[in-house]
Amino acid sequence: MTQSNRPFRSVLYIPGSKERALDKARTLPADAIIFDLEDAVAPDAKDAARATLRDEIDKGGYGKRARLVRINGFDTPWGNADVAAFRGADIDGILLPKVNSALDIETLAEMISDVPIWAMMETAAGILNAREIAAHPRLAGIVMGTNDLVKELGARPGPDRAEIQTALQWSVIAARADGVCIVDGVYNAFKDEEGLRRECQQGRDLGFDGKTLIHPAQIAIANEVFAPGEEELALARRQIAAFEEAQASGQGVAVVDGKIVENLHVATAKALIAKAEAIAAMAEG
Ligand code: COA
Ligand code: MG
């Protein structure tokens, strides 16, 4: 699967230090995994986690799940060793935390070739520079770091995330301007299914491709919310058929359920069907 048609509905963080969780992930229905060496790993466990993780990735068994490794930043004692340890590893990307500008992406790009780079969007400077970050030629995706962002802004987390709406929307705009993937931040209360569902729906409606998750119990809800629904797909198929019929009789537009269907709606309908097909391919194991 290429990056562009790969589903990123459910993106599960796994601390690189937790062997049991690293193994469990081989059977979990997440579209992607972020193997974490940064904030989920304590300072005195960094070196061991890095070695454990490289071993587990070399063992394989993660199937079609996209594999991203979140390294420590270059302003820490571990960033350089993290990059060095994953040279030549079978991964789909390196995720750089606390990206402030395109220069940070360039620093990583010069250290390692041939690996797509992902950026954590979680600092005030990063949000302001979202456009140049997304536009870096090696940048393949963006992950919102909403906990760090709230902290950096000195904001107070509210029920509908009003305090970070501007940052979320600005980041989606930047990602779309350069055609890169973008995944929403985590929902901390991992036992609150209704709250998670609401936040997934909010992220989906803002344009995100999926949600980062912290616990396996969150996967099914994200997979469901970020997948095209049966009704949506049925409408898409009717729009495509109606448009083709209209064109065959010399019309430029069609009408379905009392609403106009133009070229652009057909493009959206086809993209939706392609997404459903990519998801089905994912499930084929
Ligand atoms: N990925 C894969 N497996 C996970 C997992 C994860 N993120 N979180 C938990 N599991 C596994 C556990 O290993 C356990 O497996 P087992 O049944 O084989 O023993 C099972 O799921 C149930 O776990 P549970 O006991 O409910 O969770 P916990 O109390 O051990 O851990 C957290 C809760 C939040 C600490 C843990 O889920 C976690 O570390 N999440 C990731 C945090 C992270 O990476 N943060 C950084 C980015 S915000
Ligand atoms: Mg963070």
Short mmCIF file of C-alpha atoms and ligand atoms in Angstrom, two decimals:
data_model
loop_
_atom_site.label_atom_id
_atom_site.label_comp_id
_atom_site.label_asym_id
_atom_site.label_seq_id
_atom_site.Cartn_x
_atom_site.Cartn_y
_atom_site.Cartn_z
CA MET A 1 0.00 0.00 0.00
CA THR A 2 1.30 3.47 -0.76
CA GLN A 3 1.16 6.20 1.83
CA SER A 4 -1.55 8.09 -0.04
CA ASN A 5 -4.23 5.39 0.08
CA ARG A 6 -3.24 3.88 3.38
CA PRO A 7 -5.81 4.16 6.18
CA PHE A 8 -4.74 5.96 9.37
CA ARG A 9 -8.03 5.72 11.30
CA SER A 10 -6.52 4.22 14.45
CA VAL A 11 -2.91 5.06 15.34
CA LEU A 12 -1.88 3.33 18.57
CA TYR A 13 0.96 4.55 20.78
CA ILE A 14 3.00 1.78 22.38
CA PRO A 15 5.79 2.57 24.82
CA GLY A 16 8.99 1.06 23.38
CA SER A 17 9.78 -0.26 26.85
CA LYS A 18 6.66 -2.47 27.15
CA GLU A 19 7.51 -5.81 25.59
CA ARG A 20 4.13 -7.34 26.32
CA ALA A 21 2.30 -4.46 24.60
CA LEU A 22 4.76 -4.56 21.67
CA ASP A 23 3.86 -8.19 21.17
CA LYS A 24 0.13 -7.70 21.68
CA ALA A 25 0.13 -5.08 18.90
CA ARG A 26 0.81 -7.82 16.34
CA THR A 27 -2.80 -8.93 16.73
CA LEU A 28 -4.57 -5.61 17.34
CA PRO A 29 -6.69 -4.12 14.51
CA ALA A 30 -4.94 -0.72 14.52
CA ASP A 31 -4.18 0.83 11.11
CA ALA A 32 -0.88 2.17 12.41
CA ILE A 33 1.41 1.98 15.41
CA ILE A 34 3.59 4.67 16.94
CA PHE A 35 6.40 2.90 18.76
CA ASP A 36 7.32 5.49 21.35
CA LEU A 37 10.77 6.27 22.69
CA GLU A 38 9.86 9.77 23.87
CA ASP A 39 7.39 10.73 26.60
CA ALA A 40 6.06 7.23 27.35
CA VAL A 41 9.55 6.01 28.26
CA ALA A 42 11.28 7.11 31.47
CA PRO A 43 14.80 8.64 31.14
CA ASP A 44 16.55 5.67 32.78
CA ALA A 45 14.74 3.22 30.48
CA LYS A 46 15.58 5.00 27.19
CA ASP A 47 18.57 2.89 26.16
CA ALA A 48 16.92 -0.43 26.97
CA ALA A 49 13.68 0.60 25.22
CA ARG A 50 15.57 1.58 22.06
CA ALA A 51 17.28 -1.84 21.90
CA THR A 52 14.08 -3.77 22.73
CA LEU A 53 12.14 -1.89 20.08
CA ARG A 54 14.69 -2.45 17.33
CA ASP A 55 14.64 -6.19 18.15
CA GLU A 56 10.85 -6.38 18.05
CA ILE A 57 10.67 -4.49 14.76
CA ASP A 58 13.31 -6.81 13.29
CA LYS A 59 11.24 -9.80 14.42
CA GLY A 60 8.35 -8.39 12.37
CA GLY A 61 4.83 -9.72 12.46
CA TYR A 62 3.12 -6.32 12.33
CA GLY A 63 1.44 -7.11 9.02
CA LYS A 64 0.00 -4.19 7.08
CA ARG A 65 -0.03 -1.85 10.07
CA ALA A 66 2.01 1.27 9.34
CA ARG A 67 4.99 1.43 11.71
CA LEU A 68 6.22 4.79 12.94
CA VAL A 69 8.96 5.27 15.53
CA ARG A 70 8.71 8.37 17.72
CA ILE A 71 12.25 9.38 18.62
CA ASN A 72 13.40 11.81 21.27
CA GLY A 73 14.16 15.38 20.20
CA PHE A 74 17.66 16.56 19.33
CA ASP A 75 17.70 18.81 22.39
CA THR A 76 17.79 15.67 24.57
CA PRO A 77 20.68 13.23 25.17
CA TRP A 78 18.88 10.46 23.21
CA GLY A 79 17.77 11.88 19.84
CA ASN A 80 20.92 11.09 17.85
CA ALA A 81 21.20 7.53 19.18
CA ASP A 82 17.51 6.94 18.39
CA VAL A 83 18.00 7.89 14.75
CA ALA A 84 21.17 5.80 14.48
CA ALA A 85 19.43 2.74 15.95
CA PHE A 86 16.68 2.74 13.30
CA ARG A 87 18.85 3.11 10.20
CA GLY A 88 17.84 0.33 7.82
CA ALA A 89 14.92 -0.81 10.00
CA ASP A 90 11.70 -1.95 8.33
CA ILE A 91 9.60 1.06 9.34
CA ASP A 92 7.24 3.43 7.53
CA GLY A 93 8.38 6.62 9.17
CA ILE A 94 10.18 8.44 11.95
CA LEU A 95 8.04 10.76 14.04
CA LEU A 96 9.88 13.82 15.35
CA PRO A 97 8.41 15.40 18.52
CA LYS A 98 8.01 19.10 19.31
CA VAL A 99 8.75 20.30 15.77
CA ASN A 100 9.07 24.10 15.73
CA SER A 101 10.00 24.78 12.12
CA ALA A 102 10.97 23.19 8.80
CA LEU A 103 14.60 23.42 9.97
CA ASP A 104 13.91 20.68 12.52
CA ILE A 105 12.64 18.44 9.70
CA GLU A 106 15.70 19.29 7.63
CA THR A 107 18.01 18.31 10.50
CA LEU A 108 16.44 14.84 10.64
CA ALA A 109 16.29 14.57 6.83
CA GLU A 110 20.04 15.12 6.63
CA MET A 111 20.69 12.41 9.23
CA ILE A 112 18.68 9.65 7.58
CA SER A 113 17.63 9.12 3.98
CA ASP A 114 14.83 7.04 2.50
CA VAL A 115 12.57 7.16 5.55
CA PRO A 116 9.42 9.30 5.46
CA ILE A 117 9.35 11.90 8.22
CA TRP A 118 6.36 12.65 10.41
CA ALA A 119 6.03 15.72 12.63
CA MET A 120 4.39 16.15 16.03
CA MET A 121 2.46 19.44 15.97
CA GLU A 122 2.48 20.43 19.62
CA THR A 123 4.29 23.71 20.18
CA ALA A 124 3.09 27.27 19.61
CA ALA A 125 5.94 27.89 17.13
CA GLY A 126 5.13 24.63 15.33
CA ILE A 127 1.52 25.67 14.82
CA LEU A 128 2.56 29.08 13.49
CA ASN A 129 5.01 27.36 11.10
CA ALA A 130 2.63 24.54 10.11
CA ARG A 131 2.69 25.55 6.45
CA GLU A 132 6.48 25.33 6.01
CA ILE A 133 6.64 22.14 8.06
CA ALA A 134 3.97 20.41 5.94
CA ALA A 135 5.68 21.66 2.78
CA HIS A 136 9.04 20.03 3.53
CA PRO A 137 9.61 17.48 0.73
CA ARG A 138 10.38 14.63 3.18
CA LEU A 139 7.31 15.28 5.35
CA ALA A 140 4.71 12.52 5.02
CA GLY A 141 2.39 13.13 7.94
CA ILE A 142 1.45 15.20 10.95
CA VAL A 143 0.37 14.01 14.40
CA MET A 144 -1.32 16.49 16.74
CA GLY A 145 0.18 16.49 20.23
CA THR A 146 -2.80 18.00 21.96
CA ASN A 147 -1.65 17.45 25.57
CA ASP A 148 1.62 19.29 25.01
CA LEU A 149 -0.17 21.96 23.02
CA VAL A 150 -2.62 22.73 25.83
CA LYS A 151 0.31 22.91 28.24
CA GLU A 152 2.36 25.17 25.94
CA LEU A 153 -0.53 27.55 25.41
CA GLY A 154 -1.25 27.80 29.11
CA ALA A 155 -4.81 26.86 28.15
CA ARG A 156 -7.40 25.03 30.21
CA PRO A 157 -8.82 21.88 28.56
CA GLY A 158 -12.55 22.25 27.91
CA PRO A 159 -15.16 19.71 26.79
CA ASP A 160 -15.21 20.59 23.08
CA ARG A 161 -11.53 21.51 22.84
CA ALA A 162 -12.46 25.14 22.11
CA GLU A 163 -9.04 26.23 23.38
CA ILE A 164 -7.22 24.44 20.55
CA GLN A 165 -9.74 24.68 17.70
CA THR A 166 -7.66 27.28 15.86
CA ALA A 167 -4.54 25.11 16.13
CA LEU A 168 -6.39 21.96 15.01
CA GLN A 169 -7.97 23.66 12.01
CA TRP A 170 -4.80 25.51 11.03
CA SER A 171 -2.88 22.22 11.08
CA VAL A 172 -5.49 20.47 8.91
CA ILE A 173 -5.33 23.35 6.43
CA ALA A 174 -1.51 23.09 6.29
CA ALA A 175 -1.62 19.30 5.85
CA ARG A 176 -4.18 19.50 3.04
CA ALA A 177 -2.30 22.32 1.30
CA ASP A 178 0.58 19.89 0.82
CA GLY A 179 -1.32 16.62 0.58
CA VAL A 180 0.09 15.02 3.72
CA CYS A 181 -1.71 12.79 6.20
CA ILE A 182 -2.90 14.28 9.52
CA VAL A 183 -3.92 12.44 12.67
CA ASP A 184 -5.69 13.94 15.69
CA GLY A 185 -4.39 13.93 19.29
CA VAL A 186 -5.17 11.37 22.00
CA TYR A 187 -8.22 11.15 24.24
CA ASN A 188 -6.80 10.75 27.74
CA ALA A 189 -9.78 9.17 29.54
CA PHE A 190 -9.29 5.79 27.88
CA LYS A 191 -12.20 4.14 29.68
CA ASP A 192 -14.74 6.78 28.55
CA GLU A 193 -16.07 5.33 25.29
CA GLU A 194 -18.76 7.95 24.70
CA GLY A 195 -16.29 10.79 25.20
CA LEU A 196 -13.85 9.14 22.80
CA ARG A 197 -16.55 8.65 20.18
CA ARG A 198 -17.55 12.32 20.38
CA GLU A 199 -13.97 13.48 20.04
CA CYS A 200 -13.34 11.11 17.10
CA GLN A 201 -16.43 12.50 15.38
CA GLN A 202 -15.24 16.05 16.00
CA GLY A 203 -11.81 15.25 14.55
CA ARG A 204 -13.32 13.47 11.55
CA ASP A 205 -15.60 16.43 10.84
CA LEU A 206 -12.62 18.81 10.98
CA GLY A 207 -10.87 16.74 8.29
CA PHE A 208 -8.48 14.50 10.23
CA ASP A 209 -7.60 11.07 8.77
CA GLY A 210 -7.76 9.38 12.16
CA LYS A 211 -6.94 9.56 15.84
CA THR A 212 -3.93 8.67 17.93
CA LEU A 213 -4.83 6.25 20.73
CA ILE A 214 -3.28 5.13 23.99
CA HIS A 215 -5.14 1.90 24.75
CA PRO A 216 -6.30 -1.10 22.65
CA ALA A 217 -9.88 -0.58 23.87
CA GLN A 218 -10.00 2.65 21.84
CA ILE A 219 -9.23 1.05 18.45
CA ALA A 220 -12.69 -0.19 17.46
CA ILE A 221 -14.35 3.19 18.00
CA ALA A 222 -11.75 5.10 15.95
CA ASN A 223 -11.91 2.50 13.17
CA GLU A 224 -15.67 2.85 13.02
CA VAL A 225 -15.92 6.64 13.20
CA PHE A 226 -13.18 7.33 10.63
CA ALA A 227 -14.44 4.72 8.12
CA PRO A 228 -17.01 5.70 5.50
CA GLY A 229 -20.49 4.59 6.66
CA GLU A 230 -22.75 2.28 4.63
CA GLU A 231 -25.22 5.11 3.93
CA GLU A 232 -22.45 7.46 2.83
CA LEU A 233 -21.11 4.79 0.47
CA ALA A 234 -24.54 4.04 -0.96
CA LEU A 235 -25.08 7.76 -1.62
CA ALA A 236 -21.63 8.01 -3.22
CA ARG A 237 -22.46 5.16 -5.59
CA ARG A 238 -25.80 6.74 -6.52
CA GLN A 239 -24.10 10.10 -7.15
CA ILE A 240 -21.53 8.52 -9.46
CA ALA A 241 -24.22 6.57 -11.37
CA ALA A 242 -26.50 9.62 -11.69
CA PHE A 243 -23.63 11.79 -12.89
CA GLU A 244 -22.56 9.24 -15.51
CA GLU A 245 -26.13 8.97 -16.72
CA ALA A 246 -26.44 12.75 -16.91
CA GLN A 247 -23.23 13.00 -18.87
CA ALA A 248 -24.35 10.29 -21.29
CA SER A 249 -27.40 12.40 -22.10
CA GLY A 250 -25.30 15.53 -22.58
CA GLN A 251 -25.90 17.12 -19.15
CA GLY A 252 -23.04 18.57 -17.06
CA VAL A 253 -24.75 18.05 -13.69
CA ALA A 254 -27.10 15.55 -12.06
CA VAL A 255 -29.58 15.74 -9.18
CA VAL A 256 -29.70 13.16 -6.37
CA ASP A 257 -32.12 13.46 -3.43
CA GLY A 258 -32.93 17.01 -4.47
CA LYS A 259 -29.27 18.08 -4.38
CA ILE A 260 -27.03 19.03 -7.24
CA VAL A 261 -24.18 16.65 -8.13
CA GLU A 262 -21.24 18.18 -9.98
CA ASN A 263 -17.76 16.96 -10.92
CA LEU A 264 -16.40 17.86 -7.48
CA HIS A 265 -19.04 15.77 -5.70
CA VAL A 266 -18.17 12.83 -7.93
CA ALA A 267 -14.48 13.24 -7.02
CA THR A 268 -15.39 13.19 -3.31
CA ALA A 269 -17.62 10.14 -3.86
CA LYS A 270 -14.82 8.27 -5.65
CA ALA A 271 -12.33 9.15 -2.90
CA LEU A 272 -14.74 7.79 -0.31
CA ILE A 273 -15.09 4.50 -2.17
CA ALA A 274 -11.30 4.24 -2.57
CA LYS A 275 -10.95 4.77 1.19
CA ALA A 276 -13.45 1.97 1.89
CA GLU A 277 -11.49 -0.31 -0.46
CA ALA A 278 -8.19 0.51 1.28
CA ILE A 279 -9.79 -0.31 4.63
CA ALA A 280 -11.12 -3.62 3.27
CA ALA A 281 -7.62 -4.45 1.95
CA MET A 282 -6.22 -3.75 5.43
CA ALA A 283 -8.60 -6.31 6.95
CA GLU A 284 -7.48 -8.99 4.48
CA GLY A 285 -4.50 -9.58 6.76
N1 COA B 1 -0.55 -0.85 23.07
C1 COA B 1 -0.63 -2.20 23.06
N2 COA B 1 -1.09 -2.92 24.10
C2 COA B 1 -1.47 -2.23 25.18
C3 COA B 1 -1.41 -0.83 25.26
C4 COA B 1 -0.93 -0.13 24.15
N3 COA B 1 -0.84 1.21 24.14
N4 COA B 1 -1.88 -0.43 26.47
C5 COA B 1 -2.22 -1.54 27.12
N5 COA B 1 -1.96 -2.63 26.36
C6 COA B 1 -2.21 -4.03 26.68
C7 COA B 1 -1.60 -4.42 28.02
O1 COA B 1 -0.28 -4.88 27.81
C8 COA B 1 -2.53 -5.53 28.46
O2 COA B 1 -2.17 -6.68 27.72
P1 COA B 1 -2.33 -8.14 28.37
O3 COA B 1 -3.82 -8.34 28.54
O4 COA B 1 -1.72 -9.02 27.35
O5 COA B 1 -1.59 -8.08 29.67
C9 COA B 1 -3.88 -5.09 27.93
O6 COA B 1 -3.61 -4.20 26.85
C10 COA B 1 -4.74 -4.41 28.94
O7 COA B 1 -4.06 -3.30 29.47
P2 COA B 1 -4.62 -2.53 30.75
O8 COA B 1 -4.27 -3.30 31.99
O9 COA B 1 -6.03 -2.18 30.55
O10 COA B 1 -3.79 -1.19 30.70
P3 COA B 1 -2.70 -0.73 31.74
O11 COA B 1 -3.38 -0.26 32.97
O12 COA B 1 -1.62 -1.76 31.83
O13 COA B 1 -2.05 0.54 30.99
C11 COA B 1 -1.81 2.72 30.08
C12 COA B 1 -2.77 1.73 30.77
C13 COA B 1 -2.55 3.98 29.70
C14 COA B 1 -0.65 3.06 31.02
C15 COA B 1 -1.24 2.01 28.82
O14 COA B 1 -2.36 1.71 28.04
C16 COA B 1 -0.19 2.76 28.06
O15 COA B 1 0.98 2.73 28.42
N6 COA B 1 -0.58 3.41 26.94
C17 COA B 1 0.32 4.08 26.05
C18 COA B 1 0.77 5.39 26.62
C19 COA B 1 1.63 6.12 25.65
O16 COA B 1 2.28 5.54 24.80
N7 COA B 1 1.69 7.45 25.75
C20 COA B 1 2.48 8.27 24.90
C21 COA B 1 1.69 9.09 23.96
S1 COA B 1 0.37 10.00 24.68
MG MG B 2 4.12 15.43 23.21
#
